[in-house]
């Protein structure tokens, strides 16, 4: 890790009432003296002029100094709060770089302040990620869940699992270490029972983590179907705004129109695509052909596909046949919801397995929203959820696979204790990767590079 001081503008670009320049490093007293003309009392806001190299005032504002290790990064931190103009911020940043030249100061990389907090044990990796997730939260539920993770709730849950796993691994390895004394630690300590309890606890954590990942990542929902099935009308109805152009002319939508909505606090990224039809046999111009190709690309990567049927054309044999062909082309690895639109014009019947709605009147939209959440396993309450990422979900799945292999070996007549110990070690590595106790450096670089500058 580089120990040179770093500096950055910590507020968003543009005009604002207040802007912040932040400096972090070991022994940055010369920078404090140069900018403020004096030393600063620890953790005490001081109003004063910020000075340029000639002693002239750049601006006046609040200066705060946090000596190591009692700071966000664990290093000395200087924070300058001035008027939020872009020029003022650049002047202050340039002055910090000038004053810290002999210290080797440089511009901070994206996320480097939080990376230093992690490396200096001020935050674990899950908490560090929650900082970015709190900033990026697109719903209230996501923000509250990120706050729980930042406070350490998720990490504490992982630590409980880790401690139980370490204890079980200790029992197995103790049996390996002292075979001559014939001490059956595994039977006396009920190793099977401990492993089963650990798997049960893991399942509960995985359920909460999967929910938390949905809050963070959201659901990619693609609306697909033949031209004039009402896809754009459905997007507008779900979004509550006229986002897509709606006309009776087939092929009106030429490109993907996207909007993020909320359903019970879960972000849903809705994509309206070009109407699907055979680009070889049907009359399709070049622009619409490209739109259809893009539609299939988004369908392949969707979490949920809403396949829209036109109720008014169900008696049209050729139309119904094309529906069957297109429906068969949808990827079976994705969740598919069949929806029959234009219920205000025609009723399909009372089949409970058919989801009917009217994008025009809004009838059936609540049922559709509930169906979308149900297909991805969302549960109604967000109380107690912590924000999570797909890497956390993947790591927990890895833990589960290793524990299951350990259980299978432990259940045999003559358990291979070396194999069980190895599976428990691999499970512990996967679990520790969540909080950063066992994490490759390249993964750290990828995680922190996605942070904003100055955080």
mmCIF file with all atom_site columns, C-alpha atoms in Angstrom, residues 76-274:
data_model
loop_
_atom_site.group_PDB
_atom_site.id
_atom_site.type_symbol
_atom_site.label_atom_id
_atom_site.label_alt_id
_atom_site.label_comp_id
_atom_site.label_asym_id
_atom_site.label_entity_id
_atom_site.label_seq_id
_atom_site.pdbx_PDB_ins_code
_atom_site.Cartn_x
_atom_site.Cartn_y
_atom_site.Cartn_z
_atom_site.occupancy
_atom_site.B_iso_or_equiv
_atom_site.pdbx_formal_charge
_atom_site.auth_seq_id
_atom_site.auth_comp_id
_atom_site.auth_asym_id
_atom_site.auth_atom_id
_atom_site.pdbx_PDB_model_num
ATOM 1   C CA . UNK A 1 76  ? -3.980  12.005  9.685   1.00 0.00 ? 76  UNK A CA 1
ATOM 2   C CA . UNK A 1 77  ? -6.909  13.573  7.845   1.00 0.00 ? 77  UNK A CA 1
ATOM 3   C CA . UNK A 1 78  ? -7.472  17.237  6.951   1.00 0.00 ? 78  UNK A CA 1
ATOM 4   C CA . UNK A 1 79  ? -10.873 18.335  5.706   1.00 0.00 ? 79  UNK A CA 1
ATOM 5   C CA . UNK A 1 80  ? -11.490 21.774  4.248   1.00 0.00 ? 80  UNK A CA 1
ATOM 6   C CA . UNK A 1 81  ? -15.086 22.927  3.859   1.00 0.00 ? 81  UNK A CA 1
ATOM 7   C CA . UNK A 1 82  ? -15.411 25.963  1.611   1.00 0.00 ? 82  UNK A CA 1
ATOM 8   C CA . UNK A 1 83  ? -17.910 27.488  -0.780  1.00 0.00 ? 83  UNK A CA 1
ATOM 9   C CA . UNK A 1 84  ? -18.853 24.889  -3.359  1.00 0.00 ? 84  UNK A CA 1
ATOM 10  C CA . UNK A 1 85  ? -17.730 26.540  -6.572  1.00 0.00 ? 85  UNK A CA 1
ATOM 11  C CA . UNK A 1 86  ? -15.711 24.468  -9.029  1.00 0.00 ? 86  UNK A CA 1
ATOM 12  C CA . UNK A 1 87  ? -12.910 27.063  -9.252  1.00 0.00 ? 87  UNK A CA 1
ATOM 13  C CA . UNK A 1 88  ? -12.618 27.385  -5.468  1.00 0.00 ? 88  UNK A CA 1
ATOM 14  C CA . UNK A 1 89  ? -12.384 23.599  -5.103  1.00 0.00 ? 89  UNK A CA 1
ATOM 15  C CA . UNK A 1 90  ? -9.683  23.345  -7.763  1.00 0.00 ? 90  UNK A CA 1
ATOM 16  C CA . UNK A 1 91  ? -7.679  26.165  -6.162  1.00 0.00 ? 91  UNK A CA 1
ATOM 17  C CA . UNK A 1 92  ? -7.806  24.491  -2.754  1.00 0.00 ? 92  UNK A CA 1
ATOM 18  C CA . UNK A 1 93  ? -6.853  21.113  -4.218  1.00 0.00 ? 93  UNK A CA 1
ATOM 19  C CA . UNK A 1 94  ? -3.955  22.649  -6.140  1.00 0.00 ? 94  UNK A CA 1
ATOM 20  C CA . UNK A 1 95  ? -2.763  24.409  -2.977  1.00 0.00 ? 95  UNK A CA 1
ATOM 21  C CA . UNK A 1 96  ? -2.839  21.114  -1.023  1.00 0.00 ? 96  UNK A CA 1
ATOM 22  C CA . UNK A 1 97  ? -0.768  19.429  -3.734  1.00 0.00 ? 97  UNK A CA 1
ATOM 23  C CA . UNK A 1 98  ? 1.679   22.340  -3.754  1.00 0.00 ? 98  UNK A CA 1
ATOM 24  C CA . UNK A 1 99  ? 2.035   22.401  0.035   1.00 0.00 ? 99  UNK A CA 1
ATOM 25  C CA . UNK A 1 100 ? 2.532   18.633  0.246   1.00 0.00 ? 100 UNK A CA 1
ATOM 26  C CA . UNK A 1 101 ? 4.974   18.311  -2.636  1.00 0.00 ? 101 UNK A CA 1
ATOM 27  C CA . UNK A 1 102 ? 7.909   17.416  -0.355  1.00 0.00 ? 102 UNK A CA 1
ATOM 28  C CA . UNK A 1 103 ? 5.743   14.738  1.290   1.00 0.00 ? 103 UNK A CA 1
ATOM 29  C CA . UNK A 1 104 ? 5.040   13.057  -2.059  1.00 0.00 ? 104 UNK A CA 1
ATOM 30  C CA . UNK A 1 105 ? 1.355   13.970  -2.071  1.00 0.00 ? 105 UNK A CA 1
ATOM 31  C CA . UNK A 1 106 ? -0.723  12.977  -5.084  1.00 0.00 ? 106 UNK A CA 1
ATOM 32  C CA . UNK A 1 107 ? -4.325  12.920  -6.324  1.00 0.00 ? 107 UNK A CA 1
ATOM 33  C CA . UNK A 1 108 ? -6.315  10.106  -4.732  1.00 0.00 ? 108 UNK A CA 1
ATOM 34  C CA . UNK A 1 109 ? -7.562  7.227   -6.842  1.00 0.00 ? 109 UNK A CA 1
ATOM 35  C CA . UNK A 1 110 ? -11.261 6.366   -6.867  1.00 0.00 ? 110 UNK A CA 1
ATOM 36  C CA . UNK A 1 111 ? -12.147 4.818   -3.524  1.00 0.00 ? 111 UNK A CA 1
ATOM 37  C CA . UNK A 1 112 ? -8.652  5.205   -2.092  1.00 0.00 ? 112 UNK A CA 1
ATOM 38  C CA . UNK A 1 113 ? -9.751  6.893   1.144   1.00 0.00 ? 113 UNK A CA 1
ATOM 39  C CA . UNK A 1 114 ? -12.035 3.949   1.917   1.00 0.00 ? 114 UNK A CA 1
ATOM 40  C CA . UNK A 1 115 ? -9.386  1.489   0.736   1.00 0.00 ? 115 UNK A CA 1
ATOM 41  C CA . UNK A 1 116 ? -6.973  2.950   3.286   1.00 0.00 ? 116 UNK A CA 1
ATOM 42  C CA . UNK A 1 117 ? -9.671  2.699   5.951   1.00 0.00 ? 117 UNK A CA 1
ATOM 43  C CA . UNK A 1 118 ? -9.969  -1.003  5.104   1.00 0.00 ? 118 UNK A CA 1
ATOM 44  C CA . UNK A 1 119 ? -6.227  -1.613  5.023   1.00 0.00 ? 119 UNK A CA 1
ATOM 45  C CA . UNK A 1 120 ? -5.833  0.196   8.362   1.00 0.00 ? 120 UNK A CA 1
ATOM 46  C CA . UNK A 1 121 ? -8.561  -1.962  9.967   1.00 0.00 ? 121 UNK A CA 1
ATOM 47  C CA . UNK A 1 122 ? -11.061 0.877   10.362  1.00 0.00 ? 122 UNK A CA 1
ATOM 48  C CA . UNK A 1 123 ? -13.592 -1.036  8.254   1.00 0.00 ? 123 UNK A CA 1
ATOM 49  C CA . UNK A 1 124 ? -13.789 -4.594  6.982   1.00 0.00 ? 124 UNK A CA 1
ATOM 50  C CA . UNK A 1 125 ? -14.400 -5.205  3.283   1.00 0.00 ? 125 UNK A CA 1
ATOM 51  C CA . UNK A 1 126 ? -18.156 -5.715  3.594   1.00 0.00 ? 126 UNK A CA 1
ATOM 52  C CA . UNK A 1 127 ? -18.468 -2.415  5.465   1.00 0.00 ? 127 UNK A CA 1
ATOM 53  C CA . UNK A 1 128 ? -16.251 -0.659  2.922   1.00 0.00 ? 128 UNK A CA 1
ATOM 54  C CA . UNK A 1 129 ? -18.483 -1.870  0.094   1.00 0.00 ? 129 UNK A CA 1
ATOM 55  C CA . UNK A 1 130 ? -21.518 -0.666  2.039   1.00 0.00 ? 130 UNK A CA 1
ATOM 56  C CA . UNK A 1 131 ? -20.091 2.878   1.899   1.00 0.00 ? 131 UNK A CA 1
ATOM 57  C CA . UNK A 1 132 ? -20.379 2.869   -1.895  1.00 0.00 ? 132 UNK A CA 1
ATOM 58  C CA . UNK A 1 133 ? -23.728 1.069   -1.748  1.00 0.00 ? 133 UNK A CA 1
ATOM 59  C CA . UNK A 1 134 ? -25.149 3.711   0.589   1.00 0.00 ? 134 UNK A CA 1
ATOM 60  C CA . UNK A 1 135 ? -24.047 6.458   -1.804  1.00 0.00 ? 135 UNK A CA 1
ATOM 61  C CA . UNK A 1 136 ? -25.455 4.595   -4.818  1.00 0.00 ? 136 UNK A CA 1
ATOM 62  C CA . UNK A 1 137 ? -28.710 3.455   -3.161  1.00 0.00 ? 137 UNK A CA 1
ATOM 63  C CA . UNK A 1 138 ? -31.647 4.071   -5.488  1.00 0.00 ? 138 UNK A CA 1
ATOM 64  C CA . UNK A 1 139 ? -34.441 3.266   -3.013  1.00 0.00 ? 139 UNK A CA 1
ATOM 65  C CA . UNK A 1 140 ? -35.136 3.973   0.645   1.00 0.00 ? 140 UNK A CA 1
ATOM 66  C CA . UNK A 1 141 ? -35.040 0.260   1.456   1.00 0.00 ? 141 UNK A CA 1
ATOM 67  C CA . UNK A 1 142 ? -31.630 -0.077  -0.204  1.00 0.00 ? 142 UNK A CA 1
ATOM 68  C CA . UNK A 1 143 ? -30.289 2.918   1.730   1.00 0.00 ? 143 UNK A CA 1
ATOM 69  C CA . UNK A 1 144 ? -31.495 1.545   5.071   1.00 0.00 ? 144 UNK A CA 1
ATOM 70  C CA . UNK A 1 145 ? -30.042 -1.887  4.291   1.00 0.00 ? 145 UNK A CA 1
ATOM 71  C CA . UNK A 1 146 ? -26.704 -0.367  3.259   1.00 0.00 ? 146 UNK A CA 1
ATOM 72  C CA . UNK A 1 147 ? -26.650 1.546   6.530   1.00 0.00 ? 147 UNK A CA 1
ATOM 73  C CA . UNK A 1 148 ? -27.083 -1.712  8.435   1.00 0.00 ? 148 UNK A CA 1
ATOM 74  C CA . UNK A 1 149 ? -24.173 -3.265  6.557   1.00 0.00 ? 149 UNK A CA 1
ATOM 75  C CA . UNK A 1 150 ? -22.036 -0.185  7.184   1.00 0.00 ? 150 UNK A CA 1
ATOM 76  C CA . UNK A 1 151 ? -22.761 -0.404  10.906  1.00 0.00 ? 151 UNK A CA 1
ATOM 77  C CA . UNK A 1 152 ? -21.362 -3.944  10.841  1.00 0.00 ? 152 UNK A CA 1
ATOM 78  C CA . UNK A 1 153 ? -24.546 -6.030  11.064  1.00 0.00 ? 153 UNK A CA 1
ATOM 79  C CA . UNK A 1 154 ? -23.702 -8.128  8.013   1.00 0.00 ? 154 UNK A CA 1
ATOM 80  C CA . UNK A 1 155 ? -20.105 -8.580  9.156   1.00 0.00 ? 155 UNK A CA 1
ATOM 81  C CA . UNK A 1 156 ? -21.226 -9.680  12.623  1.00 0.00 ? 156 UNK A CA 1
ATOM 82  C CA . UNK A 1 157 ? -23.458 -12.314 11.044  1.00 0.00 ? 157 UNK A CA 1
ATOM 83  C CA . UNK A 1 158 ? -20.529 -13.586 8.981   1.00 0.00 ? 158 UNK A CA 1
ATOM 84  C CA . UNK A 1 159 ? -18.305 -13.634 12.075  1.00 0.00 ? 159 UNK A CA 1
ATOM 85  C CA . UNK A 1 160 ? -20.813 -15.826 13.932  1.00 0.00 ? 160 UNK A CA 1
ATOM 86  C CA . UNK A 1 161 ? -20.674 -18.336 11.077  1.00 0.00 ? 161 UNK A CA 1
ATOM 87  C CA . UNK A 1 162 ? -16.891 -18.070 10.928  1.00 0.00 ? 162 UNK A CA 1
ATOM 88  C CA . UNK A 1 163 ? -16.446 -18.751 14.651  1.00 0.00 ? 163 UNK A CA 1
ATOM 89  C CA . UNK A 1 164 ? -18.671 -21.839 14.468  1.00 0.00 ? 164 UNK A CA 1
ATOM 90  C CA . UNK A 1 165 ? -16.786 -23.057 11.408  1.00 0.00 ? 165 UNK A CA 1
ATOM 91  C CA . UNK A 1 166 ? -13.396 -22.517 13.063  1.00 0.00 ? 166 UNK A CA 1
ATOM 92  C CA . UNK A 1 167 ? -14.531 -24.479 16.123  1.00 0.00 ? 167 UNK A CA 1
ATOM 93  C CA . UNK A 1 168 ? -15.693 -27.392 13.978  1.00 0.00 ? 168 UNK A CA 1
ATOM 94  C CA . UNK A 1 169 ? -12.494 -27.343 11.942  1.00 0.00 ? 169 UNK A CA 1
ATOM 95  C CA . UNK A 1 170 ? -10.490 -27.362 15.207  1.00 0.00 ? 170 UNK A CA 1
ATOM 96  C CA . UNK A 1 171 ? -12.273 -30.516 16.341  1.00 0.00 ? 171 UNK A CA 1
ATOM 97  C CA . UNK A 1 172 ? -11.557 -32.321 13.084  1.00 0.00 ? 172 UNK A CA 1
ATOM 98  C CA . UNK A 1 173 ? -7.897  -31.299 12.992  1.00 0.00 ? 173 UNK A CA 1
ATOM 99  C CA . UNK A 1 174 ? -7.440  -32.175 16.676  1.00 0.00 ? 174 UNK A CA 1
ATOM 100 C CA . UNK A 1 175 ? -8.575  -35.703 15.851  1.00 0.00 ? 175 UNK A CA 1
ATOM 101 C CA . UNK A 1 176 ? -5.974  -35.791 13.071  1.00 0.00 ? 176 UNK A CA 1
ATOM 102 C CA . UNK A 1 177 ? -3.227  -34.500 15.356  1.00 0.00 ? 177 UNK A CA 1
ATOM 103 C CA . UNK A 1 178 ? -3.720  -36.994 18.208  1.00 0.00 ? 178 UNK A CA 1
ATOM 104 C CA . UNK A 1 179 ? -4.729  -40.339 16.698  1.00 0.00 ? 179 UNK A CA 1
ATOM 105 C CA . UNK A 1 180 ? -2.573  -42.328 19.122  1.00 0.00 ? 180 UNK A CA 1
ATOM 106 C CA . UNK A 1 181 ? -4.638  -41.209 22.108  1.00 0.00 ? 181 UNK A CA 1
ATOM 107 C CA . UNK A 1 182 ? -7.804  -42.421 20.429  1.00 0.00 ? 182 UNK A CA 1
ATOM 108 C CA . UNK A 1 183 ? -9.688  -39.309 21.454  1.00 0.00 ? 183 UNK A CA 1
ATOM 109 C CA . UNK A 1 184 ? -12.913 -39.280 19.493  1.00 0.00 ? 184 UNK A CA 1
ATOM 110 C CA . UNK A 1 185 ? -13.455 -35.537 19.552  1.00 0.00 ? 185 UNK A CA 1
ATOM 111 C CA . UNK A 1 186 ? -15.942 -35.723 16.713  1.00 0.00 ? 186 UNK A CA 1
ATOM 112 C CA . UNK A 1 187 ? -18.343 -38.077 18.472  1.00 0.00 ? 187 UNK A CA 1
ATOM 113 C CA . UNK A 1 188 ? -18.036 -36.462 21.884  1.00 0.00 ? 188 UNK A CA 1
ATOM 114 C CA . UNK A 1 189 ? -18.549 -32.974 20.518  1.00 0.00 ? 189 UNK A CA 1
ATOM 115 C CA . UNK A 1 190 ? -21.387 -34.016 18.205  1.00 0.00 ? 190 UNK A CA 1
ATOM 116 C CA . UNK A 1 191 ? -19.552 -32.854 15.068  1.00 0.00 ? 191 UNK A CA 1
ATOM 117 C CA . UNK A 1 192 ? -22.434 -33.945 12.855  1.00 0.00 ? 192 UNK A CA 1
ATOM 118 C CA . UNK A 1 193 ? -24.878 -31.922 14.907  1.00 0.00 ? 193 UNK A CA 1
ATOM 119 C CA . UNK A 1 194 ? -22.587 -28.890 14.819  1.00 0.00 ? 194 UNK A CA 1
ATOM 120 C CA . UNK A 1 195 ? -22.227 -29.185 11.057  1.00 0.00 ? 195 UNK A CA 1
ATOM 121 C CA . UNK A 1 196 ? -25.974 -29.483 10.573  1.00 0.00 ? 196 UNK A CA 1
ATOM 122 C CA . UNK A 1 197 ? -26.568 -26.430 12.774  1.00 0.00 ? 197 UNK A CA 1
ATOM 123 C CA . UNK A 1 198 ? -23.960 -24.525 10.774  1.00 0.00 ? 198 UNK A CA 1
ATOM 124 C CA . UNK A 1 199 ? -25.712 -25.414 7.513   1.00 0.00 ? 199 UNK A CA 1
ATOM 125 C CA . UNK A 1 200 ? -29.026 -24.235 8.940   1.00 0.00 ? 200 UNK A CA 1
ATOM 126 C CA . UNK A 1 201 ? -27.502 -20.922 10.010  1.00 0.00 ? 201 UNK A CA 1
ATOM 127 C CA . UNK A 1 202 ? -25.870 -20.550 6.603   1.00 0.00 ? 202 UNK A CA 1
ATOM 128 C CA . UNK A 1 203 ? -29.202 -21.075 4.831   1.00 0.00 ? 203 UNK A CA 1
ATOM 129 C CA . UNK A 1 204 ? -30.758 -18.247 6.850   1.00 0.00 ? 204 UNK A CA 1
ATOM 130 C CA . UNK A 1 205 ? -27.858 -15.916 6.063   1.00 0.00 ? 205 UNK A CA 1
ATOM 131 C CA . UNK A 1 206 ? -27.994 -16.839 2.366   1.00 0.00 ? 206 UNK A CA 1
ATOM 132 C CA . UNK A 1 207 ? -31.695 -15.989 2.242   1.00 0.00 ? 207 UNK A CA 1
ATOM 133 C CA . UNK A 1 208 ? -31.098 -12.538 3.752   1.00 0.00 ? 208 UNK A CA 1
ATOM 134 C CA . UNK A 1 209 ? -28.070 -11.984 1.544   1.00 0.00 ? 209 UNK A CA 1
ATOM 135 C CA . UNK A 1 210 ? -29.959 -12.896 -1.622  1.00 0.00 ? 210 UNK A CA 1
ATOM 136 C CA . UNK A 1 211 ? -32.671 -10.422 -0.633  1.00 0.00 ? 211 UNK A CA 1
ATOM 137 C CA . UNK A 1 212 ? -30.027 -7.780  0.041   1.00 0.00 ? 212 UNK A CA 1
ATOM 138 C CA . UNK A 1 213 ? -28.442 -8.381  -3.357  1.00 0.00 ? 213 UNK A CA 1
ATOM 139 C CA . UNK A 1 214 ? -31.818 -7.774  -4.988  1.00 0.00 ? 214 UNK A CA 1
ATOM 140 C CA . UNK A 1 215 ? -32.066 -4.448  -3.167  1.00 0.00 ? 215 UNK A CA 1
ATOM 141 C CA . UNK A 1 216 ? -28.654 -3.429  -4.450  1.00 0.00 ? 216 UNK A CA 1
ATOM 142 C CA . UNK A 1 217 ? -28.603 -4.867  -7.957  1.00 0.00 ? 217 UNK A CA 1
ATOM 143 C CA . UNK A 1 218 ? -32.292 -4.661  -8.770  1.00 0.00 ? 218 UNK A CA 1
ATOM 144 C CA . UNK A 1 219 ? -34.102 -6.775  -11.359 1.00 0.00 ? 219 UNK A CA 1
ATOM 145 C CA . UNK A 1 220 ? -33.523 -6.493  -15.100 1.00 0.00 ? 220 UNK A CA 1
ATOM 146 C CA . UNK A 1 221 ? -37.009 -6.869  -16.564 1.00 0.00 ? 221 UNK A CA 1
ATOM 147 C CA . UNK A 1 222 ? -37.393 -7.082  -20.344 1.00 0.00 ? 222 UNK A CA 1
ATOM 148 C CA . UNK A 1 223 ? -40.806 -6.649  -21.967 1.00 0.00 ? 223 UNK A CA 1
ATOM 149 C CA . UNK A 1 224 ? -40.936 -8.746  -25.138 1.00 0.00 ? 224 UNK A CA 1
ATOM 150 C CA . UNK A 1 225 ? -43.564 -9.737  -27.656 1.00 0.00 ? 225 UNK A CA 1
ATOM 151 C CA . UNK A 1 226 ? -44.875 -9.161  -31.139 1.00 0.00 ? 226 UNK A CA 1
ATOM 152 C CA . UNK A 1 227 ? -45.400 -5.637  -32.530 1.00 0.00 ? 227 UNK A CA 1
ATOM 153 C CA . UNK A 1 228 ? -48.432 -3.799  -31.117 1.00 0.00 ? 228 UNK A CA 1
ATOM 154 C CA . UNK A 1 229 ? -48.833 -6.179  -28.173 1.00 0.00 ? 229 UNK A CA 1
ATOM 155 C CA . UNK A 1 230 ? -48.731 -3.107  -25.914 1.00 0.00 ? 230 UNK A CA 1
ATOM 156 C CA . UNK A 1 231 ? -45.151 -3.272  -24.675 1.00 0.00 ? 231 UNK A CA 1
ATOM 157 C CA . UNK A 1 232 ? -44.592 0.483   -24.692 1.00 0.00 ? 232 UNK A CA 1
ATOM 158 C CA . UNK A 1 233 ? -47.975 1.062   -23.071 1.00 0.00 ? 233 UNK A CA 1
ATOM 159 C CA . UNK A 1 234 ? -47.034 -1.392  -20.334 1.00 0.00 ? 234 UNK A CA 1
ATOM 160 C CA . UNK A 1 235 ? -43.705 0.383   -19.736 1.00 0.00 ? 235 UNK A CA 1
ATOM 161 C CA . UNK A 1 236 ? -45.551 3.697   -19.433 1.00 0.00 ? 236 UNK A CA 1
ATOM 162 C CA . UNK A 1 237 ? -48.103 2.151   -17.073 1.00 0.00 ? 237 UNK A CA 1
ATOM 163 C CA . UNK A 1 238 ? -45.444 0.633   -14.812 1.00 0.00 ? 238 UNK A CA 1
ATOM 164 C CA . UNK A 1 239 ? -43.410 3.844   -14.793 1.00 0.00 ? 239 UNK A CA 1
ATOM 165 C CA . UNK A 1 240 ? -46.419 6.118   -14.380 1.00 0.00 ? 240 UNK A CA 1
ATOM 166 C CA . UNK A 1 241 ? -45.128 8.386   -17.140 1.00 0.00 ? 241 UNK A CA 1
ATOM 167 C CA . UNK A 1 242 ? -45.188 8.673   -20.911 1.00 0.00 ? 242 UNK A CA 1
ATOM 168 C CA . UNK A 1 243 ? -41.695 7.408   -21.618 1.00 0.00 ? 243 UNK A CA 1
ATOM 169 C CA . UNK A 1 244 ? -42.230 5.490   -24.835 1.00 0.00 ? 244 UNK A CA 1
ATOM 170 C CA . UNK A 1 245 ? -44.112 6.571   -27.949 1.00 0.00 ? 245 UNK A CA 1
ATOM 171 C CA . UNK A 1 246 ? -47.309 4.570   -28.415 1.00 0.00 ? 246 UNK A CA 1
ATOM 172 C CA . UNK A 1 247 ? -49.050 4.354   -31.837 1.00 0.00 ? 247 UNK A CA 1
ATOM 173 C CA . UNK A 1 248 ? -51.115 1.721   -33.670 1.00 0.00 ? 248 UNK A CA 1
ATOM 174 C CA . UNK A 1 249 ? -48.300 1.439   -36.233 1.00 0.00 ? 249 UNK A CA 1
ATOM 175 C CA . UNK A 1 250 ? -46.319 -1.798  -35.998 1.00 0.00 ? 250 UNK A CA 1
ATOM 176 C CA . UNK A 1 251 ? -42.611 -1.254  -35.364 1.00 0.00 ? 251 UNK A CA 1
ATOM 177 C CA . UNK A 1 252 ? -42.968 2.120   -33.616 1.00 0.00 ? 252 UNK A CA 1
ATOM 178 C CA . UNK A 1 253 ? -40.379 1.148   -31.012 1.00 0.00 ? 253 UNK A CA 1
ATOM 179 C CA . UNK A 1 254 ? -37.071 0.841   -32.858 1.00 0.00 ? 254 UNK A CA 1
ATOM 180 C CA . UNK A 1 255 ? -34.622 0.804   -29.959 1.00 0.00 ? 255 UNK A CA 1
ATOM 181 C CA . UNK A 1 256 ? -34.602 -0.136  -26.292 1.00 0.00 ? 256 UNK A CA 1
ATOM 182 C CA . UNK A 1 257 ? -36.310 2.284   -23.888 1.00 0.00 ? 257 UNK A CA 1
ATOM 183 C CA . UNK A 1 258 ? -35.291 1.818   -20.260 1.00 0.00 ? 258 UNK A CA 1
ATOM 184 C CA . UNK A 1 259 ? -36.655 3.103   -16.975 1.00 0.00 ? 259 UNK A CA 1
ATOM 185 C CA . UNK A 1 260 ? -35.954 2.114   -13.361 1.00 0.00 ? 260 UNK A CA 1
ATOM 186 C CA . UNK A 1 261 ? -39.003 1.813   -11.130 1.00 0.00 ? 261 UNK A CA 1
ATOM 187 C CA . UNK A 1 262 ? -39.565 0.546   -7.593  1.00 0.00 ? 262 UNK A CA 1
ATOM 188 C CA . UNK A 1 263 ? -41.750 -2.332  -6.513  1.00 0.00 ? 263 UNK A CA 1
ATOM 189 C CA . UNK A 1 264 ? -41.905 -2.576  -2.703  1.00 0.00 ? 264 UNK A CA 1
ATOM 190 C CA . UNK A 1 265 ? -38.534 -0.834  -2.527  1.00 0.00 ? 265 UNK A CA 1
ATOM 191 C CA . UNK A 1 266 ? -36.843 -3.188  -5.000  1.00 0.00 ? 266 UNK A CA 1
ATOM 192 C CA . UNK A 1 267 ? -35.303 -1.437  -8.031  1.00 0.00 ? 267 UNK A CA 1
ATOM 193 C CA . UNK A 1 268 ? -36.673 -2.867  -11.274 1.00 0.00 ? 268 UNK A CA 1
ATOM 194 C CA . UNK A 1 269 ? -34.887 -1.880  -14.485 1.00 0.00 ? 269 UNK A CA 1
ATOM 195 C CA . UNK A 1 270 ? -37.641 -2.151  -17.100 1.00 0.00 ? 270 UNK A CA 1
ATOM 196 C CA . UNK A 1 271 ? -36.651 -2.378  -20.775 1.00 0.00 ? 271 UNK A CA 1
ATOM 197 C CA . UNK A 1 272 ? -39.175 -1.925  -23.577 1.00 0.00 ? 272 UNK A CA 1
ATOM 198 C CA . UNK A 1 273 ? -37.868 -3.616  -26.719 1.00 0.00 ? 273 UNK A CA 1
ATOM 199 C CA . UNK A 1 274 ? -38.715 -3.589  -30.411 1.00 0.00 ? 274 UNK A CA 1
#
